[in-house]
């Protein structure tokens, strides 16, 4: 591992700091306005009618995609990496999932539902969810094509066809060493009053960055994400019940264990 160290910012007077801070504020405002422009363009994307009938396993029994809205017109889906053969969910996806529960009542107040969907069987999802202490809705797509159709699950056979893609780019015909057959993403759906469901948006890989609240807070701190010396941007992340009081990672001390084979979000 190569450790990358940068010089610490110089020490300045309060007046000098204020001048520099105001200059940065101009850049931040430009970024905010640009982000709003992109958000408007995102909302203006054309929508695609969902023609296929998808069935998911839930705690309430088999449900269809329209059921997941729970009476709301908008639905956010997090594609949580959890292969049927894995004993626990992806660490990086779990890092994101630690942010989900607090937003649920606020989303509901804005006519928006939320659900995580994984290919693992429901009993494995429920066991891991209990371990993590999460409350958000989580259903299994084990018996459907949903994950494959929305570009987050793959098989060696699918890759071999040359038709598989991730983040709107083609994947190699043979998975490189270490490439998982499950990848992360988020998709958005809209339901008309007559029950017609439309797919409006999907994002993958670094497109998920804005929804990782911890990263947004770390970006405000002097060391930022401090991942420059790590072999993988999320290599430091653990399931939250596997941190201990003494666990610390930074670009100076480095990382203490290799990333597992099914980590994501490079």
C-alpha positions as semicolon CSV with decimal commas, in nm:
position;residue;x (nm);y (nm);z (nm)
1;X;0,000;0,000;0,000
2;X;0,129;0,348;-0,085
3;X;0,061;0,614;0,173
4;X;-0,008;0,958;0,031
5;X;0,048;1,249;0,264
6;X;-0,022;1,614;0,183
7;X;0,104;1,922;0,358
8;X;-0,120;2,065;0,625
9;X;-0,281;2,400;0,541
10;X;-0,092;2,700;0,673
11;X;-0,194;2,873;0,993
12;X;-0,352;3,213;0,928
13;X;-0,518;3,500;1,107
14;X;-0,894;3,509;1,145
15;X;-0,913;3,785;0,881
16;X;-0,709;3,578;0,633
17;X;-0,925;3,274;0,706
18;X;-1,242;3,477;0,644
19;X;-1,114;3,598;0,306
20;X;-1,030;3,243;0,200
21;X;-1,361;3,113;0,335
22;X;-1,561;3,366;0,134
23;X;-1,373;3,270;-0,182
24;X;-1,456;2,905;-0,119
25;X;-1,820;2,998;-0,053
26;X;-1,846;3,128;-0,407
27;X;-1,733;2,789;-0,536
28;X;-1,976;2,609;-0,305
29;X;-2,265;2,820;-0,430
30;X;-2,169;2,747;-0,791
31;X;-2,169;2,376;-0,707
32;X;-2,509;2,403;-0,538
33;X;-2,659;2,578;-0,839
34;X;-2,506;2,324;-1,076
35;X;-2,641;2,039;-0,862
36;X;-2,988;2,194;-0,882
37;X;-2,959;2,214;-1,260
38;X;-2,867;1,844;-1,276
39;X;-3,157;1,758;-1,045
40;X;-3,398;1,937;-1,278
41;X;-3,256;1,748;-1,575
42;X;-3,294;1,423;-1,381
43;X;-3,661;1,495;-1,313
44;X;-3,713;1,576;-1,682
45;X;-3,586;1,236;-1,799
46;X;-3,841;1,034;-1,997
47;X;-3,999;0,745;-1,808
48;X;-4,038;0,382;-1,914
49;X;-4,348;0,178;-1,839
50;X;-4,269;-0,136;-1,639
51;X;-4,431;-0,414;-1,839
52;X;-4,294;-0,719;-1,656
53;X;-4,465;-0,863;-1,351
54;X;-4,207;-0,893;-1,075
55;X;-4,277;-1,089;-0,760
56;X;-4,079;-1,043;-0,440
57;X;-4,072;-1,234;-0,113
58;X;-4,164;-1,010;0,180
59;X;-4,262;-1,054;0,543
60;X;-4,622;-1,017;0,424
61;X;-4,584;-1,291;0,164
62;X;-4,540;-1,255;-0,213
63;X;-4,577;-0,896;-0,336
64;X;-4,548;-0,722;-0,672
65;X;-4,361;-0,403;-0,755
66;X;-4,675;-0,190;-0,725
67;X;-4,731;-0,323;-0,372
68;X;-4,394;-0,188;-0,261
69;X;-4,522;0,170;-0,300
70;X;-4,758;0,110;-0,005
71;X;-5,009;0,363;-0,134
72;X;-4,756;0,628;-0,236
73;X;-4,681;0,753;-0,587
74;X;-4,301;0,741;-0,568
75;X;-4,068;0,456;-0,476
76;X;-3,694;0,460;-0,409
77;X;-3,519;0,124;-0,437
78;X;-3,174;0,049;-0,303
79;X;-3,012;-0,248;-0,477
80;X;-2,838;-0,402;-0,176
81;X;-2,554;-0,643;-0,260
82;X;-2,645;-0,974;-0,097
83;X;-2,580;-1,280;-0,313
84;X;-2,780;-1,593;-0,227
85;X;-2,454;-1,771;-0,138
86;X;-2,326;-1,502;0,102
87;X;-2,365;-1,533;0,479
88;X;-2,405;-1,158;0,530
89;X;-2,470;-0,843;0,331
90;X;-2,200;-0,638;0,165
91;X;-2,010;-0,417;0,408
92;X;-2,024;-0,113;0,181
93;X;-2,399;-0,152;0,124
94;X;-2,441;-0,192;0,498
95;X;-2,254;0,137;0,542
96;X;-2,516;0,304;0,324
97;X;-2,800;0,118;0,495
98;X;-2,699;0,258;0,832
99;X;-2,835;0,590;0,702
100;X;-3,176;0,465;0,585
101;X;-3,404;0,437;0,887
102;X;-3,390;0,800;0,995
103;X;-3,515;0,928;0,661
104;X;-3,818;0,699;0,632
105;X;-4,081;0,919;0,804
106;X;-3,960;1,222;0,608
107;X;-3,983;1,036;0,277
108;X;-4,331;0,913;0,367
109;X;-4,438;1,272;0,432
110;X;-4,339;1,352;0,075
111;X;-4,538;1,070;-0,086
112;X;-4,228;0,852;-0,127
113;X;-4,172;0,492;-0,027
114;X;-3,838;0,320;0,023
115;X;-3,732;-0,044;0,000
116;X;-3,408;-0,241;-0,026
117;X;-3,406;-0,533;-0,268
118;X;-3,154;-0,817;-0,275
119;X;-3,123;-1,159;-0,434
120;X;-3,056;-1,339;-0,106
121;X;-3,346;-1,539;0,033
122;X;-3,582;-1,357;0,266
123;X;-3,483;-1,556;0,576
124;X;-3,120;-1,452;0,527
125;X;-3,218;-1,088;0,477
126;X;-3,430;-1,092;0,790
127;X;-3,158;-1,254;1,000
128;X;-2,899;-1,000;0,890
129;X;-3,146;-0,713;0,934
130;X;-3,214;-0,820;1,293
131;X;-2,842;-0,837;1,360
132;X;-2,794;-0,484;1,223
133;X;-3,102;-0,342;1,399
134;X;-3,253;-0,193;1,082
135;X;-3,624;-0,128;1,030
136;X;-3,652;-0,034;0,661
137;X;-3,847;-0,260;0,424
138;X;-3,629;-0,525;0,262
139;X;-3,755;-0,783;0,013
140;X;-3,600;-1,070;-0,179
141;X;-3,589;-1,083;-0,559
142;X;-3,448;-1,437;-0,554
143;X;-3,730;-1,576;-0,769
144;X;-3,748;-1,290;-1,021
145;X;-3,539;-1,122;-1,292
146;X;-3,558;-0,783;-1,121
147;X;-3,190;-0,753;-1,025
148;X;-3,076;-0,868;-1,365
149;X;-3,313;-0,637;-1,551
150;X;-3,196;-0,335;-1,351
151;X;-2,829;-0,410;-1,400
152;X;-2,703;-0,509;-1,055
153;X;-2,680;-0,890;-1,069
154;X;-2,487;-1,106;-1,311
155;X;-2,396;-1,466;-1,383
156;X;-2,092;-1,601;-1,570
157;X;-2,332;-1,708;-1,843
158;X;-2,477;-1,357;-1,873
159;X;-2,130;-1,203;-1,890
160;X;-2,031;-1,451;-2,160
161;X;-2,305;-1,318;-2,390
162;X;-2,134;-0,978;-2,402
163;X;-2,468;-0,811;-2,329
164;X;-2,412;-0,739;-1,960
165;X;-2,352;-0,381;-1,853
166;X;-2,305;-0,189;-1,530
167;X;-2,338;0,187;-1,485
168;X;-2,441;0,202;-1,852
169;X;-2,107;0,060;-1,970
170;X;-2,047;-0,293;-2,106
171;X;-1,887;-0,548;-1,876
172;X;-1,614;-0,790;-1,988
173;X;-1,726;-1,130;-2,109
174;X;-1,540;-1,293;-1,823
175;X;-1,544;-1,153;-1,472
176;X;-1,197;-1,027;-1,369
177;X;-1,055;-1,177;-1,046
178;X;-1,234;-1,028;-0,748
179;X;-1,529;-0,890;-0,942
180;X;-1,851;-0,973;-0,758
181;X;-2,162;-1,093;-0,938
182;X;-2,368;-0,846;-0,734
183;X;-2,317;-0,470;-0,759
184;X;-2,483;-0,170;-0,590
185;X;-2,728;0,079;-0,729
186;X;-3,050;0,271;-0,676
187;X;-3,360;0,289;-0,894
188;X;-3,665;0,513;-0,884
189;X;-4,022;0,432;-0,986
190;X;-4,343;0,631;-1,021
191;X;-4,699;0,498;-1,001
192;X;-4,997;0,662;-1,165
193;X;-5,337;0,669;-0,996
194;X;-5,450;0,384;-1,224
195;X;-5,169;0,164;-1,092
196;X;-4,936;0,192;-1,392
197;X;-4,574;0,183;-1,280
198;X;-4,289;0,363;-1,456
199;X;-3,912;0,342;-1,415
200;X;-3,776;0,697;-1,402
201;X;-3,411;0,676;-1,293
202;X;-3,124;0,450;-1,192
203;X;-2,775;0,527;-1,066
204;X;-2,477;0,310;-0,981
205;X;-2,123;0,311;-0,840
206;X;-2,010;0,667;-0,754
207;X;-2,356;0,793;-0,845
208;X;-2,457;0,672;-0,498
209;X;-2,204;0,901;-0,330
210;X;-2,449;1,184;-0,247
211;X;-2,671;0,954;-0,037
212;X;-2,386;0,843;0,194
213;X;-2,439;1,086;0,480
214;X;-2,120;0,993;0,667
215;X;-1,910;1,080;0,363
216;X;-2,082;1,416;0,327
217;X;-1,994;1,499;0,688
218;X;-1,637;1,373;0,651
219;X;-1,598;1,603;0,349
220;X;-1,643;1,895;0,591
221;X;-1,363;1,775;0,820
222;X;-0,992;1,870;0,783
223;X;-0,881;1,521;0,674
224;X;-1,186;1,465;0,452
225;X;-1,245;1,102;0,363
226;X;-0,873;1,037;0,417
227;X;-0,875;0,738;0,183
228;X;-0,581;0,828;-0,041
229;X;-0,351;0,570;0,112
230;X;-0,600;0,285;0,100
231;X;-0,610;0,021;-0,169
232;X;-0,988;0,056;-0,198
233;X;-1,200;0,359;-0,119
234;X;-1,425;0,168;0,123
235;X;-1,165;-0,078;0,247
236;X;-1,186;0,062;0,600
237;X;-1,563;0,008;0,635
238;X;-1,688;-0,266;0,865
239;X;-2,035;-0,378;0,962
240;X;-2,119;-0,141;1,245
241;X;-2,127;-0,421;1,502
242;X;-1,765;-0,507;1,417
243;X;-1,605;-0,177;1,505
244;X;-1,435;-0,163;1,842
245;X;-1,332;0,136;2,052
246;X;-0,970;0,125;1,930
247;X;-1,039;0,087;1,557
248;X;-0,891;0,380;1,366
249;X;-0,795;0,416;1,001
250;X;-0,623;0,706;0,829
251;X;-0,384;0,769;0,543
252;X;-0,087;0,766;0,781
253;X;-0,152;0,447;0,978
254;X;-0,317;0,275;0,681
255;X;-0,564;-0,008;0,680
256;X;-0,541;-0,327;0,882
257;X;-0,709;-0,589;0,663
258;X;-0,776;-0,646;0,291
259;X;-1,109;-0,563;0,130
260;X;-1,330;-0,868;0,089
261;X;-1,407;-1,002;-0,257
262;X;-1,757;-0,857;-0,270
263;X;-1,684;-0,495;-0,185
264;X;-1,804;-0,228;-0,424
265;X;-1,834;0,139;-0,516
266;X;-1,485;0,201;-0,657
